[in-house]
mmCIF file of C-alpha atoms in Angstrom:
data_model
loop_
_atom_site.group_PDB
_atom_site.id
_atom_site.type_symbol
_atom_site.label_atom_id
_atom_site.label_comp_id
_atom_site.label_asym_id
_atom_site.label_seq_id
_atom_site.Cartn_x
_atom_site.Cartn_y
_atom_site.Cartn_z
ATOM 1 C CA MET A 1 -3.642 21.099 -50.364
ATOM 2 C CA TYR A 2 -7.535 21.501 -51.029
ATOM 3 C CA VAL A 3 -7.380 24.561 -53.483
ATOM 4 C CA VAL A 4 -4.350 23.125 -55.705
ATOM 5 C CA GLU A 5 -6.439 19.339 -56.024
ATOM 6 C CA ARG A 6 -9.116 21.841 -58.183
ATOM 7 C CA MET A 7 -6.939 23.599 -60.293
ATOM 8 C CA ARG A 8 -4.771 21.077 -61.756
ATOM 9 C CA ASP A 9 -6.373 21.268 -64.879
ATOM 10 C CA LEU A 10 -5.093 24.879 -64.982
ATOM 11 C CA GLY A 11 -1.795 24.038 -64.568
ATOM 12 C CA ILE A 12 -1.653 24.525 -60.860
ATOM 13 C CA THR A 13 0.563 21.648 -59.088
ATOM 14 C CA LYS A 14 1.518 23.097 -56.071
ATOM 15 C CA GLY A 15 1.346 25.763 -53.329
ATOM 16 C CA LYS A 16 3.507 28.133 -51.588
ATOM 17 C CA ILE A 17 3.114 30.082 -48.236
ATOM 18 C CA ARG A 18 4.896 33.211 -48.171
ATOM 19 C CA MET A 19 5.362 35.528 -45.111
ATOM 20 C CA ALA A 20 5.307 39.289 -45.164
ATOM 21 C CA LYS A 21 6.938 41.097 -42.746
ATOM 22 C CA SER A 22 4.774 44.018 -43.055
ATOM 23 C CA LYS A 23 1.768 45.194 -44.918
ATOM 24 C CA GLU A 24 4.374 47.238 -47.102
ATOM 25 C CA HIS A 25 6.074 44.200 -47.366
ATOM 26 C CA MET A 26 2.874 42.255 -48.191
ATOM 27 C CA ALA A 27 2.095 45.132 -51.081
ATOM 28 C CA GLU A 28 5.646 44.616 -52.581
ATOM 29 C CA LEU A 29 4.935 40.924 -53.111
ATOM 30 C CA LEU A 30 1.824 41.225 -54.633
ATOM 31 C CA ALA A 31 2.846 44.339 -56.982
ATOM 32 C CA ARG A 32 5.745 41.791 -58.413
ATOM 33 C CA GLY A 33 3.551 38.920 -58.793
ATOM 34 C CA ASP A 34 5.381 36.835 -56.238
ATOM 35 C CA VAL A 35 1.875 36.206 -53.854
ATOM 36 C CA ASP A 36 -0.867 35.381 -55.695
ATOM 37 C CA TRP A 37 -3.444 35.563 -52.913
ATOM 38 C CA VAL A 38 -4.001 36.394 -49.349
ATOM 39 C CA THR A 39 -6.327 36.642 -46.404
ATOM 40 C CA GLU A 40 -6.642 40.078 -44.775
ATOM 41 C CA THR A 41 -8.297 42.491 -42.243
ATOM 42 C CA PRO A 42 -10.475 45.042 -44.183
ATOM 43 C CA ILE A 43 -7.870 48.003 -43.010
ATOM 44 C CA ALA A 44 -4.857 46.012 -44.509
ATOM 45 C CA ALA A 45 -6.940 44.957 -47.521
ATOM 46 C CA SER A 46 -7.567 48.585 -48.366
ATOM 47 C CA TYR A 47 -3.728 49.305 -48.140
ATOM 48 C CA LEU A 48 -3.023 46.587 -50.556
ATOM 49 C CA HIS A 49 -5.226 47.580 -53.099
ATOM 50 C CA GLU A 50 -3.910 51.500 -52.906
ATOM 51 C CA LYS A 51 -0.340 50.355 -53.394
ATOM 52 C CA SER A 52 -0.745 47.361 -55.380
ATOM 53 C CA GLY A 53 -3.714 47.182 -57.136
ATOM 54 C CA ALA A 54 -4.592 44.010 -55.185
ATOM 55 C CA GLU A 55 -8.545 43.438 -55.992
ATOM 56 C CA LEU A 56 -10.958 41.781 -53.266
ATOM 57 C CA LEU A 57 -12.451 38.488 -53.745
ATOM 58 C CA LEU A 58 -14.952 37.083 -51.286
ATOM 59 C CA ARG A 59 -15.654 37.873 -47.377
ATOM 60 C CA LYS A 60 -14.096 35.395 -45.222
ATOM 61 C CA TRP A 61 -16.028 34.162 -42.311
ATOM 62 C CA LYS A 62 -12.774 34.156 -40.136
ATOM 63 C CA LYS A 63 -13.465 32.190 -36.605
ATOM 64 C CA ASN A 64 -17.279 31.925 -37.682
ATOM 65 C CA THR A 65 -17.633 35.668 -37.647
ATOM 66 C CA SER A 66 -18.887 38.055 -40.644
ATOM 67 C CA GLU A 67 -18.420 41.311 -38.978
ATOM 68 C CA TYR A 68 -17.108 43.213 -35.806
ATOM 69 C CA TYR A 69 -16.651 46.507 -34.186
ATOM 70 C CA THR A 70 -14.533 48.353 -32.023
ATOM 71 C CA VAL A 71 -15.140 48.725 -28.009
ATOM 72 C CA PHE A 72 -13.623 51.403 -26.097
ATOM 73 C CA PHE A 73 -13.818 50.451 -22.404
ATOM 74 C CA SER A 74 -12.853 51.856 -19.104
ATOM 75 C CA LEU A 75 -13.412 51.243 -15.162
ATOM 76 C CA LYS A 76 -16.991 51.987 -14.507
ATOM 77 C CA ASP A 77 -15.989 53.923 -11.467
ATOM 78 C CA GLY A 78 -12.987 55.480 -13.691
ATOM 79 C CA ALA A 79 -12.466 59.250 -15.285
ATOM 80 C CA VAL A 80 -13.232 58.079 -18.376
ATOM 81 C CA LYS A 81 -16.966 58.331 -19.773
ATOM 82 C CA LYS A 82 -16.262 59.461 -23.081
ATOM 83 C CA LEU A 83 -14.124 60.161 -25.840
ATOM 84 C CA GLU A 84 -13.267 63.416 -24.869
ATOM 85 C CA ASP A 85 -12.555 62.290 -21.407
ATOM 86 C CA LEU A 86 -8.862 60.594 -22.782
ATOM 87 C CA LYS A 87 -7.319 64.146 -23.201
ATOM 88 C CA GLY A 88 -4.243 63.525 -20.458
ATOM 89 C CA LYS A 89 -4.939 59.953 -20.397
ATOM 90 C CA ILE A 90 -3.400 56.615 -21.566
ATOM 91 C CA ILE A 91 -5.565 54.442 -23.459
ATOM 92 C CA ALA A 92 -4.205 50.569 -23.989
ATOM 93 C CA LEU A 93 -3.974 48.964 -27.858
ATOM 94 C CA GLU A 94 -2.800 45.909 -29.365
ATOM 95 C CA ASP A 95 -0.282 46.798 -32.221
ATOM 96 C CA PRO A 96 0.543 48.812 -35.355
ATOM 97 C CA ALA A 97 -1.502 46.184 -37.582
ATOM 98 C CA SER A 98 -4.621 45.862 -35.534
ATOM 99 C CA THR A 99 -7.954 47.124 -37.277
ATOM 100 C CA THR A 100 -10.109 46.947 -34.707
ATOM 101 C CA ALA A 101 -7.507 47.529 -31.684
ATOM 102 C CA TYR A 102 -5.268 50.286 -33.495
ATOM 103 C CA TYR A 103 -6.831 52.072 -36.949
ATOM 104 C CA LEU A 104 -9.957 52.596 -36.353
ATOM 105 C CA PRO A 105 -10.026 53.377 -32.413
ATOM 106 C CA VAL A 106 -7.471 56.350 -33.422
ATOM 107 C CA HIS A 107 -9.029 57.286 -36.120
ATOM 108 C CA ALA A 108 -12.181 57.985 -34.102
ATOM 109 C CA MET A 109 -9.794 59.716 -31.656
ATOM 110 C CA LEU A 110 -8.538 62.167 -34.535
ATOM 111 C CA GLN A 111 -12.113 62.600 -36.121
ATOM 112 C CA SER A 112 -13.376 63.631 -32.190
ATOM 113 C CA GLY A 113 -10.563 66.412 -32.267
ATOM 114 C CA LEU A 114 -8.186 64.713 -30.051
ATOM 115 C CA THR A 115 -4.369 64.393 -30.849
ATOM 116 C CA PRO A 116 -3.121 60.777 -30.351
ATOM 117 C CA VAL A 117 0.437 60.517 -29.110
ATOM 118 C CA LYS A 118 2.556 56.882 -28.784
ATOM 119 C CA LEU A 119 4.330 56.310 -26.015
ATOM 120 C CA ARG A 120 7.069 54.242 -25.143
ATOM 121 C CA ASN A 121 5.392 52.423 -21.962
ATOM 122 C CA PHE A 122 2.509 52.692 -19.661
ATOM 123 C CA ARG A 123 4.696 54.513 -17.145
ATOM 124 C CA GLU A 124 5.059 57.573 -19.223
ATOM 125 C CA THR A 125 2.731 60.472 -18.669
ATOM 126 C CA PRO A 126 1.028 61.878 -21.710
ATOM 127 C CA PRO A 127 0.894 65.684 -22.588
ATOM 128 C CA ALA A 128 -2.038 67.174 -20.861
ATOM 129 C CA ASP A 129 -3.655 68.115 -24.160
ATOM 130 C CA LYS A 130 -3.115 64.691 -26.216
ATOM 131 C CA VAL A 131 -4.142 61.214 -25.489
ATOM 132 C CA GLY A 132 -1.225 58.934 -24.841
ATOM 133 C CA PHE A 133 -1.548 55.556 -26.067
ATOM 134 C CA VAL A 134 0.619 52.507 -25.578
ATOM 135 C CA PHE A 135 1.111 48.906 -27.802
ATOM 136 C CA VAL A 136 0.450 46.090 -25.197
ATOM 137 C CA ARG A 137 0.773 43.395 -27.769
ATOM 138 C CA GLU A 138 -2.320 40.791 -26.369
ATOM 139 C CA GLU A 139 -6.182 41.642 -25.754
ATOM 140 C CA ILE A 140 -5.341 40.290 -22.117
ATOM 141 C CA ASN A 141 -2.418 42.736 -21.374
ATOM 142 C CA ILE A 142 -5.396 45.695 -22.597
ATOM 143 C CA ALA A 143 -7.794 44.399 -20.204
ATOM 144 C CA THR A 144 -4.860 43.743 -17.379
ATOM 145 C CA LEU A 145 -3.410 47.409 -17.813
ATOM 146 C CA VAL A 146 -7.000 48.685 -17.364
ATOM 147 C CA ASN A 147 -8.029 46.913 -14.601
ATOM 148 C CA LYS A 148 -4.995 47.863 -12.578
ATOM 149 C CA GLY A 149 -5.113 51.596 -13.450
ATOM 150 C CA LEU A 150 -2.502 51.880 -15.174
ATOM 151 C CA ALA A 151 -4.063 52.680 -18.419
ATOM 152 C CA HIS A 152 -7.124 54.766 -18.474
ATOM 153 C CA ALA A 153 -9.134 52.940 -21.170
ATOM 154 C CA GLY A 154 -8.572 50.343 -23.803
ATOM 155 C CA ALA A 155 -9.902 49.637 -27.189
ATOM 156 C CA PHE A 156 -10.300 46.327 -28.871
ATOM 157 C CA SER A 157 -13.154 44.205 -30.906
ATOM 158 C CA ASN A 158 -16.116 43.106 -29.404
ATOM 159 C CA LEU A 159 -15.340 39.924 -30.270
ATOM 160 C CA ASP A 160 -12.329 40.347 -27.320
ATOM 161 C CA TRP A 161 -15.041 41.889 -25.128
ATOM 162 C CA ASP A 162 -16.920 38.487 -24.959
ATOM 163 C CA LYS A 163 -13.595 36.002 -25.039
ATOM 164 C CA GLU A 164 -12.816 34.868 -21.792
ATOM 165 C CA ASP A 165 -9.268 34.422 -22.306
ATOM 166 C CA HIS A 166 -9.074 38.186 -23.660
ATOM 167 C CA LEU A 167 -11.168 39.599 -21.037
ATOM 168 C CA PRO A 168 -12.246 37.537 -17.824
ATOM 169 C CA SER A 169 -15.522 37.711 -16.467
ATOM 170 C CA GLN A 170 -14.021 39.594 -13.399
ATOM 171 C CA TYR A 171 -12.148 42.390 -15.339
ATOM 172 C CA ARG A 172 -15.492 42.397 -17.527
ATOM 173 C CA ALA A 173 -17.401 43.007 -14.341
ATOM 174 C CA GLN A 174 -15.309 46.066 -13.208
ATOM 175 C CA PHE A 175 -15.469 47.719 -16.927
ATOM 176 C CA SER A 176 -17.925 49.947 -18.723
ATOM 177 C CA ILE A 177 -18.284 50.101 -22.634
ATOM 178 C CA PHE A 178 -18.438 54.286 -23.318
ATOM 179 C CA LYS A 179 -18.146 53.928 -27.074
ATOM 180 C CA LYS A 180 -18.783 51.512 -29.946
ATOM 181 C CA LEU A 181 -17.725 51.992 -33.669
ATOM 182 C CA PRO A 182 -19.467 50.852 -36.723
ATOM 183 C CA PRO A 183 -19.106 47.409 -37.565
ATOM 184 C CA VAL A 184 -16.593 46.242 -40.507
ATOM 185 C CA VAL A 185 -16.155 42.950 -42.327
ATOM 186 C CA ARG A 186 -14.091 40.568 -40.161
ATOM 187 C CA ALA A 187 -12.020 39.368 -43.373
ATOM 188 C CA VAL A 188 -11.389 39.252 -46.877
ATOM 189 C CA GLU A 189 -9.753 37.210 -49.635
ATOM 190 C CA LEU A 190 -7.755 39.413 -52.398
ATOM 191 C CA VAL A 191 -5.604 38.487 -55.357
ATOM 192 C CA ARG A 192 -2.830 40.061 -57.280
ATOM 193 C CA ARG A 193 -4.469 42.425 -60.012
ATOM 194 C CA ASP A 194 -3.048 40.723 -62.932
ATOM 195 C CA LEU A 195 -3.715 37.083 -61.707
ATOM 196 C CA ASN A 196 -4.999 35.328 -64.769
ATOM 197 C CA PRO A 197 -9.126 35.834 -64.939
ATOM 198 C CA ALA A 198 -9.642 31.838 -65.661
ATOM 199 C CA LEU A 199 -7.740 31.160 -62.243
ATOM 200 C CA LYS A 200 -9.558 33.842 -60.330
ATOM 201 C CA ARG A 201 -12.881 32.606 -61.397
ATOM 202 C CA ARG A 202 -11.979 28.636 -60.316
ATOM 203 C CA LEU A 203 -10.410 30.169 -56.820
ATOM 204 C CA GLU A 204 -13.464 32.261 -56.334
ATOM 205 C CA GLY A 205 -15.560 29.121 -56.981
ATOM 206 C CA ILE A 206 -13.926 26.729 -55.001
ATOM 207 C CA LEU A 207 -14.155 28.811 -52.083
ATOM 208 C CA LEU A 208 -17.439 29.685 -52.427
ATOM 209 C CA GLN A 209 -18.629 26.261 -52.152
ATOM 210 C CA ALA A 210 -15.983 25.124 -49.549
ATOM 211 C CA GLY A 211 -18.141 26.117 -46.972
ATOM 212 C CA ASP A 212 -20.616 23.136 -47.815
ATOM 213 C CA ASP A 213 -18.148 20.707 -48.609
ATOM 214 C CA PRO A 214 -17.519 17.945 -45.740
ATOM 215 C CA LYS A 215 -13.664 17.546 -47.404
ATOM 216 C CA ALA A 216 -13.402 21.245 -46.890
ATOM 217 C CA GLN A 217 -14.085 21.100 -43.165
ATOM 218 C CA PRO A 218 -10.689 20.260 -42.045
ATOM 219 C CA VAL A 219 -9.278 22.688 -44.022
ATOM 220 C CA LEU A 220 -11.283 25.574 -43.250
ATOM 221 C CA HIS A 221 -10.875 25.010 -39.147
ATOM 222 C CA ALA A 222 -7.096 25.126 -40.008
ATOM 223 C CA TYR A 223 -7.481 28.251 -41.909
ATOM 224 C CA GLN A 224 -8.368 30.400 -39.036
ATOM 225 C CA ARG A 225 -11.490 28.107 -37.811
ATOM 226 C CA THR A 226 -13.174 29.945 -41.383
ATOM 227 C CA LYS A 227 -16.962 28.915 -41.404
ATOM 228 C CA LYS A 228 -17.477 29.869 -45.623
ATOM 229 C CA PHE A 229 -16.344 32.545 -47.807
ATOM 230 C CA ASP A 230 -19.365 34.706 -49.510
ATOM 231 C CA ALA A 231 -19.674 37.590 -52.168
ATOM 232 C CA LEU A 232 -19.111 41.090 -51.350
ATOM 233 C CA SER A 233 -21.564 43.780 -52.547
ATOM 234 C CA GLY A 234 -20.024 46.100 -55.043
ATOM 235 C CA GLU A 235 -20.993 48.662 -51.853
ATOM 236 C CA GLN A 236 -19.449 46.377 -49.502
ATOM 237 C CA LYS A 237 -16.382 46.724 -51.649
ATOM 238 C CA GLN A 238 -16.089 50.242 -52.228
ATOM 239 C CA LEU A 239 -16.512 50.821 -48.710
ATOM 240 C CA ILE A 240 -13.572 48.633 -47.938
ATOM 241 C CA TYR A 241 -11.580 50.090 -50.352
ATOM 242 C CA ASP A 242 -12.684 53.674 -49.460
ATOM 243 C CA MET A 243 -10.854 52.423 -45.692
ATOM 244 C CA TYR A 244 -7.321 53.623 -47.051
ATOM 245 C CA SER A 245 -8.061 56.977 -45.962
ATOM 246 C CA ILE A 246 -8.032 55.711 -42.549
ATOM 247 C CA VAL A 247 -4.843 54.031 -42.872
ATOM 248 C CA ASP A 248 -3.736 57.355 -44.237
ATOM 249 C CA LEU A 249 -5.118 59.704 -42.213
ATOM 250 C CA VAL A 250 -3.519 57.446 -39.071
ATOM 251 C CA ASP A 251 -0.236 56.861 -40.759
ATOM 252 C CA GLN A 252 0.281 60.674 -41.524
ATOM 253 C CA ALA A 253 -0.876 61.848 -37.955
ATOM 254 C CA LEU A 254 1.401 59.287 -36.165
ATOM 255 C CA THR A 255 4.588 59.605 -38.672
ATOM 256 C CA PRO A 256 7.383 61.657 -36.417
#
């Protein structure tokens, strides 16, 4: 393992991958010291920091991208032209862990005075004064439901908008973006709060130089096609930590 080989003098001889069932489970693993290092979206990172004290280490250029943002879209000839038009309508979203296709769009709706409610499926009719949303798991499913008129709108990232297997060009030609949200960091690396400072510094150094190391390229490609890692400013870190308010607001608003 690329990182382990460069930390042997600090007593690190092997690495282990732990899979968490949820963000709550990962927070428990970090708090117990069962996980030292994790890669996450900014929304999930804010939650892990709040619940376990995990600390931001670096920004990750996941899939060669440093930041992304949410786009809301609908059929060009449809009834939805702005957020307020979603009242009494259905919007298709990805899953309850997504940053750009759940937390950010639902937060935007709440901030606009709308009341999102989860539907069991797209065949349900939302209350006339609320916005019904359905989880469809894949970006292509979001696009398909909107294209077929089974959902009045969809939301995912600008990267998905430009990706042919997430949004085929024949669909895109029928859609228009009616709202864009501010960009956020694409992905980050975090470490548990009580990680040995020497290990933390070494890990940071290894990751920072990995983008320029030919030996690291196969590893980076396998690690979600990462281009490189770079530093987060104090302001960027605080913005990410502050995103917990979005998590908290959305979770509370949609808790049965």
